[in-house]
Short mmCIF file of C-alpha atoms and ligand atoms in Angstrom, two decimals:
data_model
loop_
_atom_site.label_atom_id
_atom_site.label_comp_id
_atom_site.label_asym_id
_atom_site.label_seq_id
_atom_site.Cartn_x
_atom_site.Cartn_y
_atom_site.Cartn_z
CA MET A 181 -0.01 0.01 -0.08
CA LYS A 182 1.21 3.42 -0.73
CA VAL A 183 0.46 6.34 1.82
CA SER A 184 -0.05 10.00 1.11
CA PRO A 185 -0.34 11.83 4.59
CA SER A 186 -2.60 15.00 4.25
CA LEU A 187 -1.05 18.22 5.49
CA LEU A 188 -4.38 19.58 6.27
CA ALA A 189 -4.17 17.95 9.83
CA ALA A 190 -0.79 19.48 10.63
CA ASN A 191 -0.26 22.38 13.07
CA PHE A 192 0.20 25.38 10.62
CA ALA A 193 1.97 27.37 13.17
CA ASP A 194 4.67 24.84 13.36
CA LEU A 195 5.10 23.33 9.80
CA LYS A 196 8.82 22.72 9.38
CA PRO A 197 9.17 19.86 11.92
CA GLN A 198 6.09 18.08 10.57
CA LEU A 199 7.51 18.47 7.02
CA GLN A 200 10.88 17.01 8.19
CA MET A 201 8.85 14.15 9.89
CA ILE A 202 7.29 13.46 6.39
CA ASN A 203 10.77 13.58 4.72
CA GLU A 204 12.08 10.91 7.30
CA SER A 205 8.99 8.81 7.13
CA GLU A 206 8.24 6.00 4.56
CA ALA A 207 5.47 8.19 3.02
CA ASP A 208 5.13 7.88 -0.73
CA TYR A 209 3.79 11.27 -1.35
CA LEU A 210 2.68 14.39 0.67
CA HIS A 211 -1.08 15.24 0.01
CA LEU A 212 -1.93 18.97 -0.24
CA ASP A 213 -5.64 19.96 -0.04
CA VAL A 214 -6.43 23.25 -1.65
CA MET A 215 -10.02 24.64 -0.92
CA ASP A 216 -11.64 27.77 -2.32
CA GLY A 217 -14.68 28.34 -0.14
CA VAL A 218 -16.79 27.91 -3.39
CA PHE A 219 -16.53 24.30 -4.58
CA VAL A 220 -16.39 23.25 -0.88
CA PRO A 221 -17.51 25.14 2.19
CA ASN A 222 -14.04 25.77 3.60
CA ILE A 223 -10.81 27.56 2.76
CA SER A 224 -7.37 25.88 3.39
CA PHE A 225 -4.22 27.35 1.95
CA GLY A 226 -3.05 28.59 -1.42
CA PHE A 227 0.06 28.90 -3.69
CA PRO A 228 2.31 30.98 -1.31
CA VAL A 229 2.09 28.40 1.27
CA LEU A 230 2.45 25.53 -1.25
CA LYS A 231 5.48 27.18 -2.44
CA SER A 232 7.23 27.25 0.92
CA VAL A 233 6.11 23.77 1.60
CA SER A 234 7.43 22.44 -1.63
CA GLU A 235 10.86 23.94 -0.94
CA VAL A 236 11.23 21.73 2.31
CA VAL A 237 9.51 18.60 1.31
CA THR A 238 11.50 15.88 -0.51
CA LYS A 239 8.46 13.63 -1.21
CA PRO A 240 6.49 13.72 -4.45
CA LEU A 241 3.53 16.19 -4.07
CA ASP A 242 -0.04 14.97 -4.49
CA VAL A 243 -2.04 17.98 -5.02
CA HIS A 244 -5.82 17.80 -4.43
CA LEU A 245 -7.76 20.80 -5.77
CA MET A 246 -11.09 21.39 -4.18
CA ILE A 247 -11.79 24.53 -6.36
CA VAL A 248 -13.81 25.54 -9.21
CA GLU A 249 -12.27 25.80 -12.64
CA PRO A 250 -9.05 23.93 -11.64
CA GLN A 251 -7.83 24.01 -15.20
CA LYS A 252 -6.82 27.65 -14.66
CA TRP A 253 -4.18 26.59 -12.17
CA VAL A 254 -2.29 23.91 -14.07
CA SER A 255 0.85 25.93 -14.69
CA GLN A 256 0.93 27.14 -10.95
CA VAL A 257 0.70 23.50 -9.70
CA ARG A 258 3.42 22.36 -12.21
CA ASP A 259 5.73 25.32 -10.92
CA LEU A 260 5.50 23.66 -7.46
CA GLY A 261 7.07 20.54 -8.96
CA ALA A 262 4.04 18.46 -8.19
CA GLU A 263 3.81 14.83 -9.35
CA ILE A 264 0.02 14.46 -9.28
CA MET A 265 -2.56 17.11 -9.93
CA ASN A 266 -6.06 15.98 -8.75
CA VAL A 267 -9.14 17.84 -10.07
CA HIS A 268 -12.72 17.00 -9.24
CA GLN A 269 -14.84 15.60 -11.99
CA GLU A 270 -17.66 17.86 -10.66
CA ALA A 271 -15.62 21.00 -11.14
CA CYS A 272 -14.57 20.31 -14.69
CA VAL A 273 -17.17 20.81 -17.54
CA HIS A 274 -14.33 19.86 -20.07
CA LEU A 275 -12.70 17.04 -18.14
CA ASP A 276 -11.05 15.45 -21.13
CA ARG A 277 -9.27 18.74 -22.07
CA CYS A 278 -8.27 19.35 -18.41
CA ILE A 279 -6.49 15.83 -18.36
CA HIS A 280 -4.68 16.71 -21.52
CA THR A 281 -3.56 20.02 -20.10
CA ILE A 282 -2.23 18.29 -16.99
CA HIS A 283 -0.36 15.78 -19.08
CA GLN A 284 1.13 18.55 -21.35
CA ALA A 285 2.55 20.20 -18.26
CA GLY A 286 4.40 16.98 -17.41
CA MET A 287 2.29 15.95 -14.45
CA LYS A 288 0.18 12.73 -13.74
CA ALA A 289 -3.64 13.54 -14.01
CA GLY A 290 -5.91 12.57 -11.04
CA VAL A 291 -9.59 12.78 -11.22
CA THR A 292 -11.57 12.91 -7.94
CA LEU A 293 -15.07 11.81 -7.32
CA CYS A 294 -17.29 13.08 -4.49
CA PRO A 295 -19.18 10.49 -2.57
CA SER A 296 -22.36 11.11 -4.65
CA THR A 297 -20.70 10.77 -8.14
CA PRO A 298 -20.85 7.35 -9.72
CA VAL A 299 -17.65 5.72 -11.08
CA GLU A 300 -19.44 5.44 -14.56
CA MET A 301 -18.83 9.12 -15.00
CA LEU A 302 -15.30 8.24 -15.66
CA ARG A 303 -15.79 5.49 -18.38
CA ASP A 304 -14.93 7.50 -21.32
CA VAL A 305 -11.71 9.06 -19.89
CA ILE A 306 -10.47 6.17 -17.58
CA HIS A 307 -7.88 5.12 -20.16
CA GLU A 308 -6.17 8.45 -20.04
CA VAL A 309 -6.25 9.02 -16.15
CA ASP A 310 -3.30 8.05 -14.08
CA LEU A 311 -5.10 8.07 -10.73
CA VAL A 312 -8.77 8.28 -9.47
CA LEU A 313 -9.13 9.66 -5.98
CA ILE A 314 -12.24 8.43 -4.34
CA MET A 315 -13.58 10.76 -1.64
CA THR A 316 -14.52 8.62 1.28
CA VAL A 317 -16.05 11.60 3.06
CA ASN A 318 -17.63 14.77 1.64
CA PRO A 319 -14.71 17.00 0.72
CA GLY A 320 -14.03 20.21 2.75
CA PHE A 321 -12.86 19.05 6.14
CA GLY A 322 -10.55 16.76 7.89
CA GLY A 323 -11.42 14.53 10.73
CA GLN A 324 -14.88 13.35 9.35
CA GLU A 325 -16.46 9.83 9.60
CA PHE A 326 -15.65 7.36 6.81
CA ILE A 327 -18.60 6.72 4.45
CA MET A 328 -18.91 3.03 4.41
CA HIS A 329 -20.60 2.70 0.91
CA SER A 330 -17.49 4.05 -0.71
CA LEU A 331 -16.02 0.62 -0.29
CA ASP A 332 -18.43 -0.72 -2.78
CA LYS A 333 -17.58 2.16 -5.04
CA ILE A 334 -13.89 1.27 -4.95
CA ARG A 335 -14.84 -2.30 -5.97
CA ARG A 336 -16.86 -0.93 -8.93
CA LEU A 337 -13.95 1.36 -9.93
CA ARG A 338 -11.61 -1.55 -9.76
CA ALA A 339 -13.88 -3.52 -12.03
CA LEU A 340 -14.19 -0.59 -14.51
CA ILE A 341 -10.29 -0.31 -14.51
CA ASP A 342 -9.77 -4.17 -15.12
CA GLU A 343 -12.53 -4.13 -17.78
CA THR A 344 -11.05 -1.16 -19.78
CA GLY A 345 -7.42 -2.12 -19.37
CA SER A 346 -6.71 1.27 -17.74
CA LYS A 347 -3.54 1.64 -15.68
CA ALA A 348 -5.13 4.18 -13.20
CA MET A 349 -4.30 3.83 -9.61
CA ILE A 350 -7.01 4.14 -6.92
CA GLU A 351 -6.55 6.64 -4.05
CA ALA A 352 -8.95 6.86 -1.09
CA ASP A 353 -9.28 10.12 0.91
CA GLY A 354 -11.15 10.76 4.11
CA GLY A 355 -11.65 8.96 7.47
CA VAL A 356 -8.79 6.67 6.72
CA ASN A 357 -7.65 5.18 10.11
CA GLY A 358 -6.60 1.81 11.65
CA ARG A 359 -10.16 0.43 11.29
CA THR A 360 -11.04 1.60 7.83
CA ALA A 361 -7.54 1.17 6.03
CA PRO A 362 -7.68 -2.65 6.01
CA LEU A 363 -11.11 -2.45 4.50
CA LEU A 364 -9.88 -0.12 1.67
CA ALA A 365 -6.97 -2.39 1.02
CA GLU A 366 -9.40 -5.31 0.61
CA ALA A 367 -11.56 -3.34 -1.61
CA GLY A 368 -8.79 -2.47 -4.05
CA ALA A 369 -7.22 0.81 -3.06
CA ASP A 370 -3.61 1.54 -4.10
CA ILE A 371 -2.88 4.76 -2.20
CA LEU A 372 -4.45 5.93 1.17
CA VAL A 373 -4.63 9.60 2.10
CA SER A 374 -4.66 10.07 5.82
CA GLY A 375 -4.79 13.40 7.71
CA SER A 376 -5.82 13.33 11.36
CA TYR A 377 -4.99 9.62 11.97
CA VAL A 378 -1.44 10.28 10.97
CA PHE A 379 -0.77 13.74 12.31
CA LYS A 380 -2.61 13.36 15.60
CA ALA A 381 -0.80 10.02 16.24
CA PRO A 382 1.65 9.81 19.21
CA ASP A 383 4.26 8.27 16.66
CA PRO A 384 3.24 9.59 13.09
CA LYS A 385 6.11 7.76 11.34
CA ALA A 386 5.14 4.43 12.88
CA CYS A 387 1.49 5.20 11.85
CA ILE A 388 2.65 5.68 8.23
CA ARG A 389 4.68 2.54 8.42
CA ASP A 390 1.77 0.53 9.66
CA LEU A 391 -0.58 1.85 6.88
CA ARG A 392 2.20 1.02 4.22
CA ALA A 393 2.36 -2.63 5.42
CA LEU A 394 -1.28 -3.33 4.64
C1 DX5 B 219 -10.95 16.49 2.88
C2 DX5 B 219 -9.44 16.31 2.40
C3 DX5 B 219 -8.73 15.28 2.99
C4 DX5 B 219 -8.50 15.33 4.48
C5 DX5 B 219 -8.58 14.09 5.12
O1 DX5 B 219 -11.66 17.13 2.05
O2 DX5 B 219 -9.54 16.05 0.98
O3 DX5 B 219 -7.54 15.05 2.37
O4 DX5 B 219 -7.36 16.04 4.82
O5 DX5 B 219 -8.46 14.12 6.41
P1 DX5 B 219 -8.82 12.86 7.44
O6 DX5 B 219 -7.80 11.89 7.02
O7 DX5 B 219 -8.68 13.53 8.74
O8 DX5 B 219 -10.25 12.54 7.12
ZN1 ZN B 220 -7.71 15.42 -0.01
#
């Protein structure tokens, strides 16, 4: 299992030691949640903060944009050196074009689905998507309760990927903890995002190691 700790759960007044912890950990990525107060009912952080973070973090960046019109920000995300740019299917009228623009900028294209969006919405683009991010909570806040029916959705996504021969990885985001992570592994997830469970743990590095061992 790959692990992408979400910085949203960090203490923003004291970021550097937490970024160094991520660098020293076995984390595969650092997950960065950008919120605009329009697509989701919350605002997190923007490019000035991301730029400073990107200068300290040595892990590949997994940027999750919970914003309207994400296609406007492709070059700014590229300039951070991000490996993955995740856009919401619900925020992109021209999703196919957005995926191409992300690829042209040299990044992996991730498409994110809210809990109410069926995986079938991706059937016609799944062959060109590098990653599908399944929201296992409603996006906008850390620390929410895992939505159990998303396990069945991950199984349906795995079936769609196998059926179409897509190479897309499956990432799950929200409410990932010691109880839900094994269920996600069994359902077919490749990458787990985890915010509160990792950052509030007494030993975050051990927590990351345990998730990776699934
Ligand atoms: C929520 C974000 C998540 C969030 C997860 O909208 O996309 O990445 O940080 O937080 P936890 O792991 O606490 O549910
Ligand atoms: Zn996220």
